[in-house]
Amino acid sequence: AQSVTQLGSHVSVSEGALVLLRCNYSSSVPPYLFWYVQYPNQGLQLLLKYTTGATLVKGINGFEAEFKKSETSFHLTKPSAHMSDAAEYFCAVNSNTGNQFYFGTGTSLTVIP
Amino acid sequence: GAGVSQTPSNKVTEKGKYVELRCDPISGHTALYWYRQSLGQGPEFLIYFQGTGAADDSGLPNDRFFAVRPEGSVSTLKIQRTERGDSAMYLCASSPTSVPDTQYFGPGTRLTVL
C-alpha cells in the first residue's frame, strides 16, 4: 500500500525567504515520488520527480526535492520565494509497477510581499 | 503542442441526472487516467486506461461511474443517477508510456450536482 502525508495545509513565507513544503510517504516497494503545482483554475503541472538515481532532484522554477529513504521523506524546497510561487502544491507517490498515483491533500503556499 | 483538454469546463446538473465528461489526451499518449478532486483534497484515482482497455478501474466509487476509451484516444467518464456527493473537480491526465513516471493533466471539469 502507498500513501502520502503533507504536513501543513497552509504555509506562508515572505518574498525572498526559503520555501519548505513537507512530504512523507509510505510505500512497500521502491517509490516514484512527484511534486505537482496547481494554480487557480488550472490543471496540475509537474514540478519534479524522483524515480531512480540521484536523490536530489531539481525541477522547474528553481524548486528541488531530496529523496531520503531513511526518513521516508521527499520535502520540496526553494531558496528564495517569489510572488508567482503562490499556489497549491501536491506530493504524490507511485511505483514502477503501479498505475495508481496517490496524492497528498496539498499545501497552499502564500507568499507575503 | 496541444495539451490535455477537457470538456465541458463546468457542468451543473440536477440530482438523478446523467452526465458525460470528455477528455482529449495529448496525441499519441497511450495511457489515460481519470481522477476526482474534492475541495481541499488531493486528486483521487478513479480509472486508468492503457490503449482502449481499462487496465485498472479499482478507484471507481460505485457502479454509477463508468468510463470508456473506444479508439484509444478520447475518453468519456459517465456518471448515472448523479448525487450531490459527486460534486467535485474531475481531472484527466495522459502519459506517453505505460511506465507511470509522467502524467500531463488537463484543466479539469467542475461538476456541480444540485
Coordinates of C-alpha atoms in Angstrom, one line a residue:
Chain A
A1 CA 0.0 0.0 0.0
Q2 CA 1.1 3.5 -0.7
S3 CA 0.2 6.8 0.8
V4 CA 1.4 10.4 1.2
T5 CA 1.2 12.8 4.1
Q6 CA 1.7 16.5 3.6
L7 CA 2.3 18.3 6.9
G8 CA 0.9 21.8 6.9
S9 CA -2.2 22.5 4.7
H10 CA -1.2 26.2 4.6
V11 CA 2.3 27.7 4.5
S12 CA 3.1 31.4 4.4
V13 CA 6.6 32.8 3.6
S14 CA 7.9 36.2 2.9
E15 CA 9.1 37.0 -0.6
G16 CA 12.8 36.1 -0.8
A17 CA 12.6 33.6 2.1
L18 CA 13.2 29.9 2.0
V19 CA 10.3 27.7 0.9
L20 CA 10.0 24.3 2.6
L21 CA 7.0 22.1 1.9
R22 CA 6.9 18.7 3.7
C23 CA 6.0 15.3 2.3
N24 CA 6.3 11.9 3.9
Y25 CA 5.3 8.8 2.1
S26 CA 4.5 5.2 2.8
S27 CA 5.4 2.5 0.3
S28 CA 6.1 -1.2 0.4
V29 CA 8.0 -1.0 -2.8
P30 CA 10.7 1.4 -4.1
P31 CA 8.7 4.6 -4.7
Y32 CA 8.4 7.0 -7.5
L33 CA 7.8 10.4 -6.0
F34 CA 6.4 13.6 -7.5
W35 CA 5.6 17.2 -6.7
Y36 CA 2.9 18.9 -8.7
V37 CA 1.8 22.6 -8.6
Q38 CA -1.7 23.8 -9.2
Y39 CA -2.5 27.4 -10.0
P40 CA -6.1 28.6 -9.6
N41 CA -8.4 27.3 -12.4
Q42 CA -5.5 25.4 -14.0
G43 CA -4.5 21.7 -14.2
L44 CA -1.7 20.2 -12.2
Q45 CA 1.8 20.8 -13.5
L46 CA 4.7 18.6 -12.8
L47 CA 7.4 20.4 -10.8
L48 CA 9.8 17.5 -10.4
K49 CA 10.0 13.7 -9.9
Y50 CA 12.2 11.1 -8.4
T51 CA 12.3 7.6 -10.0
T52 CA 15.8 6.2 -9.6
G53 CA 19.4 7.5 -9.3
A54 CA 20.4 10.8 -7.7
T55 CA 18.3 11.5 -4.7
L56 CA 18.5 15.3 -5.0
V57 CA 16.2 16.3 -7.8
K58 CA 16.0 19.7 -9.4
G59 CA 12.8 20.8 -11.1
I60 CA 11.3 23.8 -12.8
N61 CA 11.1 27.3 -11.3
G62 CA 14.0 26.8 -9.0
F63 CA 12.4 24.1 -6.9
E64 CA 14.2 21.0 -5.7
A65 CA 13.5 18.0 -3.5
E66 CA 15.6 15.3 -1.9
F67 CA 14.5 11.7 -1.5
K68 CA 15.5 10.4 1.9
K69 CA 14.7 6.8 2.2
S70 CA 15.7 6.6 5.9
E71 CA 13.2 9.3 6.7
T72 CA 10.6 8.3 4.1
S73 CA 10.5 11.9 3.0
F74 CA 10.5 14.0 -0.1
H75 CA 10.4 17.6 1.0
L76 CA 10.2 20.4 -1.5
T77 CA 12.4 23.4 -1.2
K78 CA 13.2 26.7 -3.0
P79 CA 15.9 29.1 -1.7
S80 CA 14.0 32.3 -2.4
A81 CA 10.3 32.6 -2.7
H82 CA 8.7 34.6 -5.5
M83 CA 5.2 36.0 -5.6
S84 CA 4.5 33.8 -8.6
D85 CA 5.1 30.7 -6.4
A86 CA 1.8 31.2 -4.6
A87 CA -0.2 28.1 -5.5
E88 CA -1.3 24.7 -4.2
Y89 CA 1.4 22.0 -4.1
F90 CA 0.7 18.3 -4.2
C91 CA 3.1 15.5 -3.4
A92 CA 2.4 12.1 -5.0
V93 CA 3.8 8.6 -4.9
N94 CA 3.7 5.7 -7.3
S95 CA 6.0 2.8 -8.1
N96 CA 7.4 1.3 -11.2
T97 CA 4.9 -1.5 -11.1
G98 CA 1.8 0.5 -10.2
N99 CA -0.6 2.5 -12.2
Q100 CA -2.2 4.4 -9.4
F101 CA -0.8 7.7 -8.2
Y102 CA -1.6 8.5 -4.6
F103 CA -1.7 12.2 -3.8
G104 CA -1.4 14.1 -0.6
T105 CA -4.1 16.6 0.5
G106 CA -2.0 19.5 -0.7
T107 CA -0.2 22.5 0.8
S108 CA -1.4 26.0 -0.1
L109 CA 1.6 28.4 -0.3
T110 CA 1.1 32.1 0.3
V111 CA 4.0 34.5 -0.5
I112 CA 3.9 37.7 1.5
P113 CA 5.4 40.8 -0.2
Chain B
G1 CA 1.7 21.3 -29.0
A2 CA -1.7 20.9 -27.6
G3 CA -2.1 19.7 -24.1
V4 CA -4.8 17.6 -22.5
S5 CA -8.2 19.2 -22.9
Q6 CA -11.4 18.5 -21.0
T7 CA -15.0 19.5 -21.8
P8 CA -17.0 21.0 -20.5
S9 CA -15.1 23.1 -18.1
N10 CA -18.1 23.4 -15.9
K11 CA -21.2 21.2 -15.6
V12 CA -24.2 21.9 -13.4
T13 CA -26.8 19.2 -13.2
E14 CA -29.7 18.1 -11.0
K15 CA -29.6 15.2 -8.7
G16 CA -30.5 12.0 -10.5
K17 CA -29.4 13.2 -14.0
Y18 CA -26.9 11.5 -16.2
V19 CA -23.7 13.3 -17.2
E20 CA -20.8 12.7 -19.5
L21 CA -17.3 14.3 -19.1
R22 CA -14.9 14.2 -22.0
C23 CA -11.1 14.1 -22.1
D24 CA -8.9 14.6 -25.1
P25 CA -5.4 13.4 -24.3
I26 CA -2.2 14.5 -25.9
S27 CA -1.9 12.9 -29.3
G28 CA -0.1 9.6 -29.2
H29 CA -0.3 9.2 -25.5
T30 CA -1.3 5.6 -24.8
A31 CA -2.1 5.9 -21.1
L32 CA -5.0 7.9 -19.7
Y33 CA -6.1 8.5 -16.1
W34 CA -9.2 9.9 -14.5
Y35 CA -9.1 11.5 -11.1
R36 CA -11.7 13.2 -8.8
Q37 CA -10.6 16.1 -6.6
S38 CA -12.9 17.3 -3.9
L39 CA -12.5 20.7 -2.3
G40 CA -9.4 20.8 -0.1
Q41 CA -8.3 17.4 -1.1
G42 CA -5.7 15.9 -3.5
P43 CA -6.7 14.1 -6.6
E44 CA -8.2 10.6 -6.0
F45 CA -7.6 7.9 -8.6
L46 CA -10.6 6.6 -10.5
I47 CA -9.5 4.6 -13.5
Y48 CA -6.6 4.0 -15.8
F49 CA -6.6 3.1 -19.5
Q50 CA -3.8 1.6 -21.5
G51 CA -4.9 1.9 -25.0
T52 CA -8.6 1.1 -25.3
G53 CA -8.9 -1.1 -22.3
A54 CA -9.4 -0.2 -18.7
A55 CA -6.3 -1.6 -17.1
D56 CA -7.3 -0.6 -13.6
D57 CA -10.8 0.6 -12.6
S58 CA -10.4 -0.1 -8.9
G59 CA -10.9 3.6 -8.0
L60 CA -14.4 3.9 -9.4
P61 CA -16.6 4.5 -6.3
N62 CA -19.6 2.5 -7.4
D63 CA -21.4 1.2 -10.4
R64 CA -22.9 4.6 -11.2
F65 CA -19.5 5.5 -12.6
F66 CA -18.2 4.2 -15.9
A67 CA -15.6 5.3 -18.4
V68 CA -14.8 4.4 -22.0
R69 CA -12.0 4.9 -24.5
P70 CA -13.2 3.2 -27.6
E71 CA -10.5 4.2 -30.0
G72 CA -7.6 4.6 -27.6
S73 CA -7.6 8.4 -27.6
V74 CA -10.6 10.4 -26.4
S75 CA -12.2 9.1 -23.2
T76 CA -15.6 9.8 -21.6
L77 CA -16.4 9.5 -18.0
K78 CA -20.1 8.7 -17.4
I79 CA -22.0 9.2 -14.2
Q80 CA -25.5 7.9 -13.9
R81 CA -28.1 9.0 -11.3
T82 CA -25.9 11.8 -10.1
E83 CA -25.8 12.6 -6.4
R84 CA -24.8 15.7 -4.6
G85 CA -21.8 13.9 -3.3
D86 CA -20.5 13.6 -6.8
S87 CA -19.8 17.3 -7.0
A88 CA -16.1 17.7 -7.5
M89 CA -13.4 18.6 -10.0
Y90 CA -12.8 15.7 -12.4
L91 CA -9.3 15.6 -13.8
C92 CA -7.9 13.7 -16.7
A93 CA -4.3 13.0 -17.3
S94 CA -2.4 11.3 -20.1
S95 CA 1.1 9.7 -20.4
P96 CA 3.2 8.7 -23.4
T97 CA 4.2 5.4 -21.9
S98 CA 2.9 2.6 -19.7
V99 CA 5.6 3.4 -17.2
P100 CA 3.9 5.6 -14.6
D101 CA 6.5 8.3 -14.2
T102 CA 5.0 11.2 -16.1
Q103 CA 1.4 12.5 -16.4
Y104 CA 0.1 15.5 -18.1
F105 CA -3.0 16.9 -16.6
G106 CA -5.9 18.7 -18.2
P107 CA -7.6 21.7 -16.6
G108 CA -10.5 19.6 -15.3
T109 CA -14.3 19.7 -15.3
R110 CA -16.0 21.2 -12.4
L111 CA -19.2 19.1 -11.8
T112 CA -21.9 20.6 -9.5
V113 CA -24.9 18.4 -8.7
L114 CA -27.8 20.5 -7.3

